[in-house]
CSV table of C-alpha atoms in Angstrom, one decimal:
chain,number,residue,atom,x,y,z
A,1,UNK,CA,84.7,115.4,90.2
A,2,UNK,CA,81.0,115.1,90.5
A,3,UNK,CA,80.3,113.6,86.9
A,4,UNK,CA,82.9,110.9,87.7
A,5,UNK,CA,81.3,110.1,91.0
A,6,UNK,CA,77.9,109.6,89.3
A,7,UNK,CA,79.6,106.8,87.0
A,8,UNK,CA,77.8,103.7,88.1
A,9,UNK,CA,81.0,101.7,88.4
A,10,UNK,CA,82.5,104.3,90.6
A,11,UNK,CA,79.3,104.7,92.5
A,12,UNK,CA,79.1,100.8,93.0
A,13,UNK,CA,82.8,100.7,94.3
A,14,UNK,CA,82.5,103.6,96.7
A,15,UNK,CA,78.8,103.4,97.7
A,16,UNK,CA,77.9,100.1,97.2
A,17,UNK,CA,74.3,100.6,98.3
A,18,UNK,CA,73.6,102.3,94.8
A,19,UNK,CA,74.0,98.8,93.3
A,20,UNK,CA,70.7,97.7,94.8
A,21,UNK,CA,68.8,100.1,92.7
A,22,UNK,CA,70.4,99.4,89.1
A,23,UNK,CA,68.2,98.1,86.6
A,24,UNK,CA,69.3,95.0,84.5
A,25,UNK,CA,69.8,97.3,81.3
A,26,UNK,CA,72.2,99.4,83.6
A,27,UNK,CA,73.9,96.1,84.8
A,28,UNK,CA,74.3,95.2,81.0
A,29,UNK,CA,76.5,98.2,80.6
A,30,UNK,CA,78.4,98.0,83.8
A,31,UNK,CA,79.6,94.4,84.1
A,32,UNK,CA,81.5,94.4,80.9
A,33,UNK,CA,83.3,97.6,82.1
A,34,UNK,CA,84.0,96.1,85.5
A,35,UNK,CA,85.2,92.9,83.9
A,36,UNK,CA,87.7,94.7,81.5
A,37,UNK,CA,89.1,96.6,84.4
A,38,UNK,CA,89.3,93.5,86.5
A,39,UNK,CA,86.8,94.8,89.2
A,40,UNK,CA,84.1,92.3,89.3
A,41,UNK,CA,85.5,90.7,92.4
A,42,UNK,CA,85.7,94.0,94.2
A,43,UNK,CA,82.1,94.8,93.4
A,44,UNK,CA,81.0,91.5,94.7
A,45,UNK,CA,83.1,92.1,98.0
A,46,UNK,CA,81.5,95.7,98.3
A,47,UNK,CA,78.0,94.3,97.9
A,48,UNK,CA,78.6,91.5,100.5
A,49,UNK,CA,80.0,94.0,103.1
A,50,UNK,CA,77.1,96.4,102.4
A,51,UNK,CA,74.6,93.4,103.0
A,52,UNK,CA,72.9,94.0,99.6
A,53,UNK,CA,74.3,91.1,97.7
A,54,UNK,CA,71.1,89.1,97.9
A,55,UNK,CA,69.1,92.1,96.7
A,56,UNK,CA,71.0,92.0,93.4
A,57,UNK,CA,69.5,90.4,90.1
A,58,UNK,CA,70.3,86.8,89.8
A,59,UNK,CA,72.2,87.0,86.5
A,60,UNK,CA,74.3,89.8,88.2
A,61,UNK,CA,74.9,87.9,91.2
A,62,UNK,CA,76.1,84.8,89.1
A,63,UNK,CA,78.7,87.1,87.3
A,64,UNK,CA,79.8,88.7,90.6
A,65,UNK,CA,80.1,85.3,92.3
A,66,UNK,CA,82.0,83.9,89.4
A,67,UNK,CA,84.4,87.0,89.6
A,68,UNK,CA,84.9,86.2,93.2
A,69,UNK,CA,85.7,82.6,92.9
A,70,UNK,CA,88.3,83.5,90.2
A,71,UNK,CA,89.9,86.0,92.4
A,72,UNK,CA,89.9,83.5,95.3
A,73,UNK,CA,91.5,80.8,93.2
A,74,UNK,CA,94.2,83.2,91.8
A,75,UNK,CA,95.1,84.3,95.1
A,76,UNK,CA,95.5,80.7,96.3
A,77,UNK,CA,97.8,80.0,93.2
A,78,UNK,CA,99.7,83.3,94.1
A,79,UNK,CA,100.3,82.1,97.7
A,80,UNK,CA,101.5,78.7,96.4
A,81,UNK,CA,103.8,80.4,93.8
A,82,UNK,CA,105.3,82.4,96.5
A,83,UNK,CA,105.8,79.3,98.7
A,84,UNK,CA,107.6,77.7,95.7
A,85,UNK,CA,109.6,80.7,94.8
A,86,UNK,CA,110.9,80.9,98.4
A,87,UNK,CA,112.2,77.5,98.3
A,88,UNK,CA,113.7,77.9,94.6
A,89,UNK,CA,115.5,81.1,95.4
A,90,UNK,CA,116.8,80.0,98.7
A,91,UNK,CA,120.4,79.2,97.3
A,92,UNK,CA,120.5,82.9,96.1
A,93,UNK,CA,121.7,83.9,99.3
A,94,UNK,CA,120.4,87.5,98.8
A,95,UNK,CA,117.4,89.4,99.8
A,96,UNK,CA,114.2,89.1,97.5
A,97,UNK,CA,111.5,92.0,97.7
A,98,UNK,CA,107.8,91.3,96.6
A,99,UNK,CA,106.3,94.0,94.5
A,100,UNK,CA,102.8,95.1,93.7
A,101,UNK,CA,100.2,92.3,94.0
A,102,UNK,CA,102.5,89.6,95.4
A,103,UNK,CA,103.5,92.0,98.1
A,104,UNK,CA,99.9,92.8,98.9
A,105,UNK,CA,99.0,89.0,99.3
A,106,UNK,CA,102.3,88.2,101.4
A,107,UNK,CA,101.6,91.1,103.6
A,108,UNK,CA,98.0,90.3,103.9
A,109,UNK,CA,96.8,93.9,102.9
A,110,UNK,CA,93.2,94.9,102.0
A,111,UNK,CA,94.3,95.6,98.4
A,112,UNK,CA,94.9,91.8,97.9
A,113,UNK,CA,91.3,91.0,98.7
A,114,UNK,CA,89.4,90.4,95.4
A,115,UNK,CA,92.4,91.3,93.3
A,116,UNK,CA,93.2,89.3,90.0
A,117,UNK,CA,96.7,88.4,89.3
A,118,UNK,CA,98.6,88.0,85.9
A,119,UNK,CA,102.0,87.4,87.3
A,120,UNK,CA,104.3,87.6,90.3
A,121,UNK,CA,106.8,90.3,90.6
A,122,UNK,CA,109.9,90.1,92.5
A,123,UNK,CA,113.0,92.4,92.8
A,124,UNK,CA,116.5,91.3,93.5
A,125,UNK,CA,119.7,93.5,93.7
A,126,UNK,CA,121.2,94.0,90.6
A,127,UNK,CA,124.5,92.4,91.5
A,128,UNK,CA,122.5,89.1,92.1
A,129,UNK,CA,120.3,89.2,88.9
A,130,UNK,CA,122.6,86.9,86.8
A,131,UNK,CA,122.8,84.4,89.6
A,132,UNK,CA,119.2,84.6,90.3
A,133,UNK,CA,118.3,84.1,86.4
A,134,UNK,CA,120.6,81.0,86.6
A,135,UNK,CA,118.8,79.5,89.6
A,136,UNK,CA,115.4,80.2,88.3
A,137,UNK,CA,116.3,78.5,84.8
A,138,UNK,CA,117.4,75.4,86.6
A,139,UNK,CA,114.3,75.3,88.6
A,140,UNK,CA,112.1,75.1,85.4
A,141,UNK,CA,111.4,78.7,84.6
A,142,UNK,CA,111.6,79.5,80.7
A,143,UNK,CA,111.9,82.9,79.0
A,144,UNK,CA,108.6,83.7,77.2
A,145,UNK,CA,110.5,86.2,74.6
A,146,UNK,CA,111.8,84.1,71.8
A,147,UNK,CA,113.4,87.0,69.7
A,148,UNK,CA,116.8,88.0,70.2
A,149,UNK,CA,115.8,91.8,69.9
A,150,UNK,CA,113.4,91.4,72.7
A,151,UNK,CA,115.9,89.7,75.0
A,152,UNK,CA,118.5,92.4,74.2
A,153,UNK,CA,115.9,95.2,74.9
A,154,UNK,CA,115.1,93.8,78.3
A,155,UNK,CA,118.7,93.2,79.3
A,156,UNK,CA,120.3,96.4,78.0
A,157,UNK,CA,117.6,99.1,78.8
A,158,UNK,CA,114.9,97.6,81.1
A,159,UNK,CA,114.6,97.2,84.8
A,160,UNK,CA,113.9,93.5,84.7
A,161,UNK,CA,114.6,90.3,82.9
A,162,UNK,CA,112.3,89.2,80.2
A,163,UNK,CA,109.0,87.5,81.5
A,164,UNK,CA,109.5,84.0,82.7
A,165,UNK,CA,107.0,81.1,82.6
A,166,UNK,CA,107.3,78.0,84.7
A,167,UNK,CA,107.5,74.8,82.5
A,168,UNK,CA,105.2,72.9,85.0
A,169,UNK,CA,103.2,75.3,87.0
A,170,UNK,CA,102.5,77.6,84.0
A,171,UNK,CA,102.9,80.9,86.5
A,172,UNK,CA,104.3,84.0,84.9
A,173,UNK,CA,107.3,85.7,86.8
A,174,UNK,CA,108.8,89.2,86.5
A,175,UNK,CA,112.2,89.5,88.0
A,176,UNK,CA,113.2,93.2,88.5
A,177,UNK,CA,116.4,94.8,89.7
A,178,UNK,CA,114.6,98.4,89.8
A,179,UNK,CA,111.1,99.6,89.4
A,180,UNK,CA,111.7,101.9,86.4
A,181,UNK,CA,113.9,101.2,83.2
A,182,UNK,CA,117.7,102.0,83.2
A,183,UNK,CA,116.6,104.6,80.3
A,184,UNK,CA,113.6,106.2,82.4
A,185,UNK,CA,113.6,110.0,82.8
A,186,UNK,CA,112.9,109.4,86.5
A,187,UNK,CA,115.4,107.5,88.2
A,188,UNK,CA,114.6,106.2,91.6
A,189,UNK,CA,117.5,104.4,93.2
A,190,UNK,CA,116.9,100.7,94.1
A,191,UNK,CA,119.4,100.9,97.1
A,192,UNK,CA,117.3,103.4,98.7
A,193,UNK,CA,114.3,101.1,98.4
A,194,UNK,CA,116.3,98.2,99.9
A,195,UNK,CA,117.3,100.4,102.8
A,196,UNK,CA,113.6,101.0,103.8
A,197,UNK,CA,112.4,97.5,102.9
A,198,UNK,CA,110.2,95.6,105.7
A,199,UNK,CA,110.8,91.8,106.5
A,200,UNK,CA,107.6,89.7,106.6
A,201,UNK,CA,106.9,87.3,109.6
A,202,UNK,CA,107.6,83.8,108.9
A,203,UNK,CA,109.1,84.4,105.4
A,204,UNK,CA,112.6,85.0,103.9
A,205,UNK,CA,110.8,87.6,101.6
A,206,UNK,CA,110.7,91.4,102.1
A,207,UNK,CA,108.3,94.1,101.0
A,208,UNK,CA,108.7,98.0,100.4
A,209,UNK,CA,108.0,100.2,103.2
A,210,UNK,CA,104.5,101.7,103.0
A,211,UNK,CA,105.5,105.0,101.3
A,212,UNK,CA,107.5,103.0,98.7
A,213,UNK,CA,104.9,100.7,98.1
A,214,UNK,CA,102.3,103.5,97.3
A,215,UNK,CA,105.1,105.3,95.1
A,216,UNK,CA,105.8,102.3,93.2
A,217,UNK,CA,102.1,101.9,92.4
A,218,UNK,CA,101.9,105.5,91.3
A,219,UNK,CA,105.0,105.2,89.1
A,220,UNK,CA,103.6,102.2,87.4
A,221,UNK,CA,100.2,103.8,86.9
A,222,UNK,CA,101.6,106.5,84.7
A,223,UNK,CA,104.3,104.8,83.1
A,224,UNK,CA,102.8,101.6,82.1
A,225,UNK,CA,101.1,100.8,78.8
A,226,UNK,CA,98.3,98.8,80.3
A,227,UNK,CA,95.3,101.2,80.0
A,228,UNK,CA,92.5,98.8,80.9
A,229,UNK,CA,94.0,98.3,84.6
A,230,UNK,CA,94.4,102.0,85.3
A,231,UNK,CA,91.3,102.3,87.5
A,232,UNK,CA,92.3,99.2,89.4
A,233,UNK,CA,95.7,100.7,90.0
A,234,UNK,CA,94.2,103.9,91.2
A,235,UNK,CA,92.1,102.0,93.6
A,236,UNK,CA,95.1,100.1,94.9
A,237,UNK,CA,96.6,103.6,95.6
A,238,UNK,CA,93.3,104.9,97.3
A,239,UNK,CA,93.3,101.8,99.5
A,240,UNK,CA,96.9,102.3,100.4
A,241,UNK,CA,96.3,106.0,101.2
A,242,UNK,CA,93.3,105.0,103.4
A,243,UNK,CA,95.3,102.4,105.3
A,244,UNK,CA,98.7,103.8,105.7
A,245,UNK,CA,97.4,107.4,106.0
A,246,UNK,CA,95.8,106.5,109.4
A,247,UNK,CA,99.3,107.0,110.8
A,248,UNK,CA,100.2,110.7,111.1
A,249,UNK,CA,103.8,110.3,110.0
A,250,UNK,CA,102.9,108.6,106.8
A,251,UNK,CA,102.1,111.7,104.7
A,252,UNK,CA,105.2,113.7,105.4
A,253,UNK,CA,107.2,110.5,104.9
A,254,UNK,CA,105.4,110.0,101.5
A,255,UNK,CA,106.4,113.4,100.3
A,256,UNK,CA,110.0,113.0,101.5
A,257,UNK,CA,110.3,109.6,99.9
A,258,UNK,CA,108.8,111.0,96.7
A,259,UNK,CA,111.5,113.7,96.5
A,260,UNK,CA,114.2,111.2,97.5
A,261,UNK,CA,113.2,108.6,95.0
A,262,UNK,CA,112.5,111.1,92.1
A,263,UNK,CA,109.0,110.2,92.0
A,264,UNK,CA,107.3,113.5,93.2
A,265,UNK,CA,105.5,113.9,89.8
A,266,UNK,CA,103.8,110.5,89.6
A,267,UNK,CA,102.6,111.0,93.1
A,268,UNK,CA,101.3,114.4,92.3
A,269,UNK,CA,99.2,112.8,89.5
A,270,UNK,CA,97.9,110.0,91.6
A,271,UNK,CA,96.7,112.2,94.2
A,272,UNK,CA,95.3,114.5,91.7
A,273,UNK,CA,93.0,111.8,90.1
A,274,UNK,CA,92.4,109.9,93.3
A,275,UNK,CA,90.8,113.2,94.4
A,276,UNK,CA,89.1,114.0,90.9
A,277,UNK,CA,87.8,110.6,90.2
A,278,UNK,CA,87.2,108.9,93.7
A,279,UNK,CA,86.7,111.9,95.7
A,280,UNK,CA,89.3,111.3,98.2
A,281,UNK,CA,92.4,113.7,98.5
A,282,UNK,CA,95.4,114.0,101.0
A,283,UNK,CA,95.5,116.3,104.0
A,284,UNK,CA,95.4,119.9,102.9
A,285,UNK,CA,99.0,120.5,104.0
A,286,UNK,CA,100.1,117.6,101.9
A,287,UNK,CA,98.0,118.6,98.8
A,288,UNK,CA,99.5,122.1,99.1
A,289,UNK,CA,103.1,120.8,99.2
A,290,UNK,CA,102.2,118.5,96.4
A,291,UNK,CA,100.8,121.2,94.2
A,292,UNK,CA,104.5,122.6,93.9
A,293,UNK,CA,105.7,119.3,92.5
A,294,UNK,CA,103.3,119.2,89.5
A,295,UNK,CA,103.8,120.4,85.9
A,296,UNK,CA,102.7,123.7,84.5
A,297,UNK,CA,99.2,124.7,83.8
A,298,UNK,CA,99.1,123.7,80.1
A,299,UNK,CA,100.4,120.0,81.1
A,300,UNK,CA,97.8,119.8,83.7
A,301,UNK,CA,95.1,120.6,81.4
A,302,UNK,CA,96.3,118.1,78.8
A,303,UNK,CA,96.5,115.3,81.3
A,304,UNK,CA,93.2,116.4,82.9
A,305,UNK,CA,91.6,115.7,79.5
A,306,UNK,CA,93.3,112.5,78.8
A,307,UNK,CA,93.5,110.6,82.1
A,308,UNK,CA,89.8,110.4,83.1
A,309,UNK,CA,88.6,108.9,79.8
A,310,UNK,CA,91.3,106.3,80.1
A,311,UNK,CA,91.0,105.5,83.9
A,312,UNK,CA,87.2,105.0,83.5
A,313,UNK,CA,86.5,101.9,81.4
A,314,UNK,CA,84.4,103.2,78.5
A,315,UNK,CA,80.8,102.8,77.8
A,316,UNK,CA,80.0,101.5,74.3
A,317,UNK,CA,79.4,105.1,73.0
A,318,UNK,CA,82.5,106.5,74.8
A,319,UNK,CA,85.0,104.2,72.8
A,320,UNK,CA,85.9,106.9,70.2
A,321,UNK,CA,86.7,109.4,72.8
A,322,UNK,CA,88.9,107.0,74.6
A,323,UNK,CA,91.2,106.1,71.6
A,324,UNK,CA,93.1,109.4,71.2
A,325,UNK,CA,93.5,109.8,75.0
A,326,UNK,CA,94.8,106.2,75.4
A,327,UNK,CA,97.2,106.7,72.4
A,328,UNK,CA,98.6,109.9,74.0
A,329,UNK,CA,99.1,108.1,77.4
A,330,UNK,CA,100.7,105.2,75.8
A,331,UNK,CA,103.2,107.4,73.8
A,332,UNK,CA,103.6,109.6,76.9
A,333,UNK,CA,104.5,106.4,78.9
A,334,UNK,CA,107.0,105.3,76.5
A,335,UNK,CA,108.4,108.8,76.2
A,336,UNK,CA,109.1,108.8,79.9
A,337,UNK,CA,110.7,105.3,79.7
A,338,UNK,CA,113.2,105.8,76.8
A,339,UNK,CA,115.3,108.6,75.0
A,340,UNK,CA,113.9,109.8,71.6
A,341,UNK,CA,116.0,107.9,69.4
A,342,UNK,CA,115.6,104.6,71.2
A,343,UNK,CA,112.0,105.1,71.4
A,344,UNK,CA,111.8,105.8,67.7
A,345,UNK,CA,113.6,102.7,66.9
A,346,UNK,CA,111.7,100.5,69.4
A,347,UNK,CA,108.3,101.7,68.1
A,348,UNK,CA,109.4,101.2,64.6
A,349,UNK,CA,110.3,97.7,65.2
A,350,UNK,CA,107.1,96.8,67.1
A,351,UNK,CA,105.1,98.3,64.1
A,352,UNK,CA,107.0,96.3,61.5
A,353,UNK,CA,106.5,93.3,63.6
A,354,UNK,CA,102.8,93.8,63.8
A,355,UNK,CA,102.6,94.1,60.0
A,356,UNK,CA,104.5,91.0,59.4
A,357,UNK,CA,102.2,89.1,61.8
A,358,UNK,CA,99.0,90.7,60.1
A,359,UNK,CA,100.3,89.6,56.5
A,360,UNK,CA,98.2,86.5,55.3
A,361,UNK,CA,100.2,83.4,55.0
A,362,UNK,CA,101.4,82.4,51.6
A,363,UNK,CA,101.7,86.1,50.5
């Protein structure tokens, strides 16, 4: 754990005072890593709260200020998008749940501050999915995926519609009916999420209960293919654990919900690497109970070698070490999402498509 805590990016996030003593050469290595991980705004906020922002080198302060301005602009766009979606989906006559960043913003949780947004994630009951799609298409949303295979892939096997982009506003929307694919080895029942969803004051939207919000983030962290944002997602989990964990009943409820939703393994890994990289573990009794939910020693050892190099944005000289670890986690995430034959067919199609796109025109 100690070597990770000495990483300048981790140190800056957890102990912001350390940023005041960094030389420009160190910032030259840190800033690109923070930008790739979408953590520049978070560094800026940490420096402001610690009262050291004015002590940072001027070029550094400019980068952090730009990141903070971008985060503020994206949050305003997200808030407006939620306002528009609430109006557009009113005819659905069914509940709509906000997920991930959209839920953090609407519920005004600390994780929303300084967070960058790529899209808005919502969930509707599967019985209302076709109706929701029709309403959204009538409201100016268009499918981004143009190939028939991609459409069929989403509709038959995934937990969401193909991504939608609004023809006027340019926003991207993911419409889920579950939090993991139909073919996933882990199968959290959506009905259980709906049963514990929490209403938002002054809104028709609902959000997952605190335990489910953290569990969804943990499942996303270890079953998604976006390696660059793993540290950001781990920090989301850390923030939720810090915030929700102040309530004594949260931790036993979290374990019970993880078992109920078939998400004990992702929770085990989330807490394991939160402790190893960020130095913050759950209460001892919870850690003991979670230990029984983890894999065998060999699987733990393999994950312990693969996860940290990918979670931590690489320095220039660490890129070669990261590639095989990232490939392993990428394949693992797909292995958990699809049965072997479907996975092989899907990856083969994607590889052939990349080869066709790489061919020079005219050949």
